PDB file of C-alpha atoms in Angstrom:
ATOM      1  CA  MET A   1     222.622 137.880 157.503  1.00  0.00           C
ATOM      2  CA  SER A   2     221.680 137.892 161.170  1.00  0.00           C
ATOM      3  CA  ASP A   3     223.872 140.821 162.248  1.00  0.00           C
ATOM      4  CA  PRO A   4     224.299 143.358 159.449  1.00  0.00           C
ATOM      5  CA  THR A   5     226.913 145.364 161.370  1.00  0.00           C
ATOM      6  CA  PHE A   6     230.065 145.644 159.294  1.00  0.00           C
ATOM      7  CA  GLU A   7     233.503 145.892 160.790  1.00  0.00           C
ATOM      8  CA  VAL A   8     236.634 146.767 158.887  1.00  0.00           C
ATOM      9  CA  SER A   9     238.956 143.791 158.626  1.00  0.00           C
ATOM     10  CA  THR A  10     241.849 143.515 161.022  1.00  0.00           C
ATOM     11  CA  HIS A  11     244.188 142.533 158.164  1.00  0.00           C
ATOM     12  CA  PRO A  12     246.793 145.341 157.919  1.00  0.00           C
ATOM     13  CA  THR A  13     246.557 145.702 154.132  1.00  0.00           C
ATOM     14  CA  LEU A  14     242.755 145.860 154.192  1.00  0.00           C
ATOM     15  CA  GLN A  15     242.846 148.379 157.053  1.00  0.00           C
ATOM     16  CA  ALA A  16     245.438 150.517 155.255  1.00  0.00           C
ATOM     17  CA  THR A  17     243.461 150.430 152.007  1.00  0.00           C
ATOM     18  CA  ASN A  18     240.251 151.369 153.814  1.00  0.00           C
ATOM     19  CA  THR A  19     241.925 154.240 155.672  1.00  0.00           C
ATOM     20  CA  SER A  20     243.655 155.504 152.537  1.00  0.00           C
ATOM     21  CA  VAL A  21     240.480 155.451 150.434  1.00  0.00           C
ATOM     22  CA  LEU A  22     238.415 157.187 153.130  1.00  0.00           C
ATOM     23  CA  GLU A  23     241.062 159.863 153.564  1.00  0.00           C
ATOM     24  CA  GLY A  24     241.445 160.296 149.809  1.00  0.00           C
ATOM     25  CA  LEU A  25     237.705 160.601 149.213  1.00  0.00           C
ATOM     26  CA  GLY A  26     237.501 163.069 152.100  1.00  0.00           C
ATOM     27  CA  GLN A  27     240.195 165.217 150.511  1.00  0.00           C
ATOM     28  CA  LEU A  28     238.569 164.918 147.086  1.00  0.00           C
ATOM     29  CA  ALA A  29     235.205 165.988 148.513  1.00  0.00           C
ATOM     30  CA  SER A  30     236.854 169.023 150.133  1.00  0.00           C
ATOM     31  CA  TYR A  31     238.559 169.918 146.861  1.00  0.00           C
ATOM     32  CA  PHE A  32     235.179 170.017 145.098  1.00  0.00           C
ATOM     33  CA  GLY A  33     233.567 172.139 147.813  1.00  0.00           C
ATOM     34  CA  PHE A  34     231.862 169.416 149.820  1.00  0.00           C
ATOM     35  CA  SER A  35     232.655 168.502 153.405  1.00  0.00           C
ATOM     36  CA  LYS A  36     235.435 166.024 154.090  1.00  0.00           C
ATOM     37  CA  VAL A  37     232.967 163.977 156.150  1.00  0.00           C
ATOM     38  CA  MET A  38     230.726 163.560 153.082  1.00  0.00           C
ATOM     39  CA  GLY A  39     233.611 162.005 151.168  1.00  0.00           C
ATOM     40  CA  GLN A  40     234.513 159.741 154.064  1.00  0.00           C
ATOM     41  CA  LEU A  41     230.912 158.613 154.560  1.00  0.00           C
ATOM     42  CA  TYR A  42     230.609 157.806 150.881  1.00  0.00           C
ATOM     43  CA  GLY A  43     233.892 155.892 151.023  1.00  0.00           C
ATOM     44  CA  ALA A  44     232.833 153.884 154.071  1.00  0.00           C
ATOM     45  CA  LEU A  45     229.581 152.921 152.368  1.00  0.00           C
ATOM     46  CA  LEU A  46     231.257 152.213 149.041  1.00  0.00           C
ATOM     47  CA  LEU A  47     233.772 149.839 150.634  1.00  0.00           C
ATOM     48  CA  SER A  48     231.173 148.031 152.714  1.00  0.00           C
ATOM     49  CA  PRO A  49     229.702 144.846 151.270  1.00  0.00           C
ATOM     50  CA  GLN A  50     226.651 145.327 153.542  1.00  0.00           C
ATOM     51  CA  PRO A  51     224.560 148.416 154.223  1.00  0.00           C
ATOM     52  CA  LEU A  52     225.716 150.430 157.237  1.00  0.00           C
ATOM     53  CA  SER A  53     223.681 152.094 159.980  1.00  0.00           C
ATOM     54  CA  LEU A  54     224.242 155.550 161.442  1.00  0.00           C
ATOM     55  CA  ASP A  55     225.860 153.849 164.451  1.00  0.00           C
ATOM     56  CA  ASP A  56     228.183 151.797 162.220  1.00  0.00           C
ATOM     57  CA  LEU A  57     229.295 154.926 160.367  1.00  0.00           C
ATOM     58  CA  MET A  58     229.697 156.905 163.570  1.00  0.00           C
ATOM     59  CA  ALA A  59     231.910 154.177 165.067  1.00  0.00           C
ATOM     60  CA  GLN A  60     233.954 153.614 161.919  1.00  0.00           C
ATOM     61  CA  LEU A  61     234.688 157.295 161.293  1.00  0.00           C
ATOM     62  CA  GLY A  62     234.815 158.469 164.907  1.00  0.00           C
ATOM     63  CA  ILE A  63     232.365 161.326 164.323  1.00  0.00           C
ATOM     64  CA  SER A  64     229.142 162.401 165.986  1.00  0.00           C
ATOM     65  CA  LYS A  65     225.776 160.928 165.106  1.00  0.00           C
ATOM     66  CA  ALA A  66     224.531 164.437 164.241  1.00  0.00           C
ATOM     67  CA  SER A  67     227.363 164.891 161.741  1.00  0.00           C
ATOM     68  CA  VAL A  68     226.727 161.472 160.200  1.00  0.00           C
ATOM     69  CA  SER A  69     223.006 162.146 159.940  1.00  0.00           C
ATOM     70  CA  THR A  70     223.344 165.656 158.480  1.00  0.00           C
ATOM     71  CA  ASN A  71     225.926 164.651 155.888  1.00  0.00           C
ATOM     72  CA  LEU A  72     224.052 161.479 154.928  1.00  0.00           C
ATOM     73  CA  ARG A  73     220.904 163.528 154.267  1.00  0.00           C
ATOM     74  CA  THR A  74     222.887 165.746 151.912  1.00  0.00           C
ATOM     75  CA  LEU A  75     224.419 162.735 150.144  1.00  0.00           C
ATOM     76  CA  GLU A  76     220.972 161.179 149.892  1.00  0.00           C
ATOM     77  CA  ARG A  77     219.459 164.348 148.346  1.00  0.00           C
ATOM     78  CA  MET A  78     222.275 164.319 145.798  1.00  0.00           C
ATOM     79  CA  GLY A  79     221.577 160.676 144.916  1.00  0.00           C
ATOM     80  CA  ILE A  80     225.009 159.523 146.088  1.00  0.00           C
ATOM     81  CA  VAL A  81     223.729 157.257 148.868  1.00  0.00           C
ATOM     82  CA  ARG A  82     220.328 155.728 149.520  1.00  0.00           C
ATOM     83  CA  GLU A  83     218.515 154.394 152.529  1.00  0.00           C
ATOM     84  CA  VAL A  84     217.873 150.637 152.434  1.00  0.00           C
ATOM     85  CA  TRP A  85     215.743 148.302 154.500  1.00  0.00           C
ATOM     86  CA  VAL A  86     217.341 145.538 156.555  1.00  0.00           C
ATOM     87  CA  LYS A  87     215.053 142.702 157.626  1.00  0.00           C
ATOM     88  CA  ASP A  88     214.282 142.494 161.333  1.00  0.00           C
ATOM     89  CA  ASP A  89     216.068 145.774 162.118  1.00  0.00           C
ATOM     90  CA  ARG A  90     214.366 149.105 162.736  1.00  0.00           C
ATOM     91  CA  ARG A  91     217.526 151.195 162.353  1.00  0.00           C
ATOM     92  CA  LYS A  92     218.202 153.186 159.204  1.00  0.00           C
ATOM     93  CA  TYR A  93     220.774 151.649 156.901  1.00  0.00           C
ATOM     94  CA  TYR A  94     222.515 153.141 153.886  1.00  0.00           C
ATOM     95  CA  ARG A  95     224.274 151.994 150.738  1.00  0.00           C
ATOM     96  CA  ALA A  96     226.523 153.935 148.377  1.00  0.00           C
ATOM     97  CA  GLU A  97     225.527 154.493 144.764  1.00  0.00           C
ATOM     98  CA  SER A  98     228.169 152.626 142.776  1.00  0.00           C
ATOM     99  CA  ASP A  99     227.139 153.865 139.319  1.00  0.00           C
ATOM    100  CA  PHE A 100     229.681 156.671 138.961  1.00  0.00           C
ATOM    101  CA  TRP A 101     228.015 158.045 135.812  1.00  0.00           C
ATOM    102  CA  ARG A 102     224.786 158.442 137.796  1.00  0.00           C
ATOM    103  CA  ILE A 103     226.688 160.242 140.571  1.00  0.00           C
ATOM    104  CA  LEU A 104     228.368 162.546 138.058  1.00  0.00           C
ATOM    105  CA  THR A 105     225.024 163.316 136.451  1.00  0.00           C
ATOM    106  CA  ASN A 106     223.364 163.988 139.801  1.00  0.00           C
ATOM    107  CA  VAL A 107     226.129 166.279 141.047  1.00  0.00           C
ATOM    108  CA  LEU A 108     226.516 168.191 137.789  1.00  0.00           C
ATOM    109  CA  ALA A 109     222.778 168.645 137.342  1.00  0.00           C
ATOM    110  CA  SER A 110     222.011 169.546 140.944  1.00  0.00           C
ATOM    111  CA  ARG A 111     224.886 171.879 141.723  1.00  0.00           C
ATOM    112  CA  GLU A 112     227.229 172.801 138.906  1.00  0.00           C
ATOM    113  CA  LEU A 113     224.657 173.449 136.202  1.00  0.00           C
ATOM    114  CA  ARG A 114     222.537 175.472 138.632  1.00  0.00           C
ATOM    115  CA  ASP A 115     225.562 177.615 139.567  1.00  0.00           C
ATOM    116  CA  VAL A 116     226.519 178.195 135.916  1.00  0.00           C
ATOM    117  CA  ASN A 117     222.954 179.191 135.050  1.00  0.00           C
ATOM    118  CA  GLN A 118     222.911 181.570 138.013  1.00  0.00           C
ATOM    119  CA  ALA A 119     226.211 183.144 136.880  1.00  0.00           C
ATOM    120  CA  LEU A 120     224.819 183.626 133.373  1.00  0.00           C
ATOM    121  CA  GLN A 121     221.739 185.365 134.789  1.00  0.00           C
ATOM    122  CA  VAL A 122     223.870 187.711 136.914  1.00  0.00           C
ATOM    123  CA  LEU A 123     225.962 188.591 133.864  1.00  0.00           C
ATOM    124  CA  ARG A 124     222.843 189.269 131.734  1.00  0.00           C
ATOM    125  CA  ASP A 125     221.324 191.427 134.491  1.00  0.00           C
ATOM    126  CA  ASN A 126     224.484 193.498 134.853  1.00  0.00           C
ATOM    127  CA  ALA A 127     224.868 193.927 131.098  1.00  0.00           C
ATOM    128  CA  ALA A 128     221.265 195.190 130.912  1.00  0.00           C
ATOM    129  CA  LYS A 129     221.905 197.655 133.779  1.00  0.00           C
ATOM    130  CA  LEU A 130     224.996 198.976 132.010  1.00  0.00           C
ATOM    131  CA  GLU A 131     223.063 199.413 128.756  1.00  0.00           C
ATOM    132  CA  THR A 132     220.274 201.292 130.544  1.00  0.00           C
ATOM    133  CA  ALA A 133     222.692 203.585 132.397  1.00  0.00           C
ATOM    134  CA  LEU A 134     224.833 204.519 129.341  1.00  0.00           C
ATOM    135  CA  PRO A 135     222.826 207.645 128.393  1.00  0.00           C
ATOM    136  CA  ASP A 136     223.398 209.131 131.883  1.00  0.00           C
ATOM    137  CA  MET A 137     227.181 208.698 131.742  1.00  0.00           C
ATOM    138  CA  ASP A 138     229.876 211.116 130.680  1.00  0.00           C
ATOM    139  CA  ASP A 139     232.484 210.061 128.103  1.00  0.00           C
ATOM    140  CA  ASP A 140     234.930 208.600 130.646  1.00  0.00           C
ATOM    141  CA  GLU A 141     232.179 206.645 132.415  1.00  0.00           C
ATOM    142  CA  ARG A 142     230.797 205.437 129.084  1.00  0.00           C
ATOM    143  CA  ALA A 143     234.268 204.194 128.062  1.00  0.00           C
ATOM    144  CA  LEU A 144     234.568 202.293 131.340  1.00  0.00           C
ATOM    145  CA  ALA A 145     231.018 200.918 130.979  1.00  0.00           C
ATOM    146  CA  GLU A 146     231.866 199.668 127.473  1.00  0.00           C
ATOM    147  CA  PHE A 147     235.027 198.054 128.849  1.00  0.00           C
ATOM    148  CA  TYR A 148     232.879 196.378 131.544  1.00  0.00           C
ATOM    149  CA  ALA A 149     230.396 195.261 128.898  1.00  0.00           C
ATOM    150  CA  GLY A 150     233.219 193.651 126.907  1.00  0.00           C
ATOM    151  CA  ARG A 151     234.493 191.785 129.950  1.00  0.00           C
ATOM    152  CA  LEU A 152     230.953 190.714 130.885  1.00  0.00           C
ATOM    153  CA  GLN A 153     230.507 189.363 127.358  1.00  0.00           C
ATOM    154  CA  GLN A 154     233.730 187.371 127.684  1.00  0.00           C
ATOM    155  CA  LEU A 155     232.504 185.909 130.962  1.00  0.00           C
ATOM    156  CA  HIS A 156     229.083 185.211 129.437  1.00  0.00           C
ATOM    157  CA  ASP A 157     230.706 183.372 126.528  1.00  0.00           C
ATOM    158  CA  PHE A 158     232.863 181.353 128.925  1.00  0.00           C
ATOM    159  CA  PHE A 159     229.932 180.353 131.162  1.00  0.00           C
ATOM    160  CA  GLY A 160     227.837 179.620 128.081  1.00  0.00           C
ATOM    161  CA  LEU A 161     230.520 177.162 126.956  1.00  0.00           C
ATOM    162  CA  ALA A 162     230.668 175.701 130.477  1.00  0.00           C
ATOM    163  CA  ARG A 163     226.889 175.174 130.393  1.00  0.00           C
ATOM    164  CA  LEU A 164     227.162 173.468 127.003  1.00  0.00           C
ATOM    165  CA  LEU A 165     229.912 171.166 128.303  1.00  0.00           C
ATOM    166  CA  LEU A 166     227.972 170.335 131.465  1.00  0.00           C
ATOM    167  CA  THR A 167     224.753 169.563 129.616  1.00  0.00           C
ATOM    168  CA  THR A 168     226.704 167.429 127.122  1.00  0.00           C
ATOM    169  CA  ILE A 169     228.354 165.475 129.948  1.00  0.00           C
ATOM    170  CA  ILE A 170     224.994 165.037 131.704  1.00  0.00           C
ATOM    171  CA  GLU A 171     223.300 163.790 128.528  1.00  0.00           C
ATOM    172  CA  GLN A 172     226.219 161.462 127.750  1.00  0.00           C
ATOM    173  CA  ALA A 173     226.156 160.074 131.286  1.00  0.00           C
ATOM    174  CA  LYS A 174     222.429 159.378 131.018  1.00  0.00           C
ATOM    175  CA  GLN A 175     223.153 157.200 127.982  1.00  0.00           C
ATOM    176  CA  GLN A 176     225.804 155.069 129.747  1.00  0.00           C
ATOM    177  CA  PRO A 177     224.903 151.469 130.606  1.00  0.00           C
ATOM    178  CA  GLU A 178     224.085 150.681 134.216  1.00  0.00           C
ATOM    179  CA  ALA A 179     226.994 149.851 136.494  1.00  0.00           C
ATOM    180  CA  ARG A 180     227.927 146.194 136.446  1.00  0.00           C
ATOM    181  CA  ASP A 181     229.264 144.099 139.265  1.00  0.00           C
ATOM    182  CA  ILE A 182     232.988 144.082 138.740  1.00  0.00           C
ATOM    183  CA  HIS A 183     234.904 141.591 140.810  1.00  0.00           C
ATOM    184  CA  ARG A 184     238.331 142.161 139.323  1.00  0.00           C
ATOM    185  CA  VAL A 185     240.049 145.508 138.867  1.00  0.00           C
ATOM    186  CA  ASP A 186     242.981 146.089 136.555  1.00  0.00           C
ATOM    187  CA  PHE A 187     245.075 149.212 137.120  1.00  0.00           C
ATOM    188  CA  GLU A 188     247.469 150.248 134.448  1.00  0.00           C
TER     189      GLU A 188
END
């Protein structure tokens, strides 16, 4: 591999597939609270048989080098892409993680589980404050505080279930076999 630069094929079907996947992954990333560029960068790397440099990604997506670099660092921290070495080239190159169970585990453990745990702590803190303040409340305030406490308990139960589901998914994903090279895809 003398020149590792990857160019999208000029075949119309390959170009259309590439564009559609990049756009779709960009929209999916936005839906889940990530930047559209993160989804597109992941898609470009996922569909590339060779690692891509910052310049390759910048040219393919038509975005600034700063945007590519910033978003790649975030993807790298999340374990969704990784930097790779290319012989006889000093530029930084990247590859997409293709083990989707590993990606799911990384994202759920690094972001979702942290957010659920934070929500549970906020609910516990507020319930404790309500309990402490009850003696200083009149009957109407106490009734409202008890109503709040009931709603906080419902939220706590919900987020507790969410944490259980997330930890179960994370543990299940850790037990999945490594991704295999799949050369044929069947869609039903």
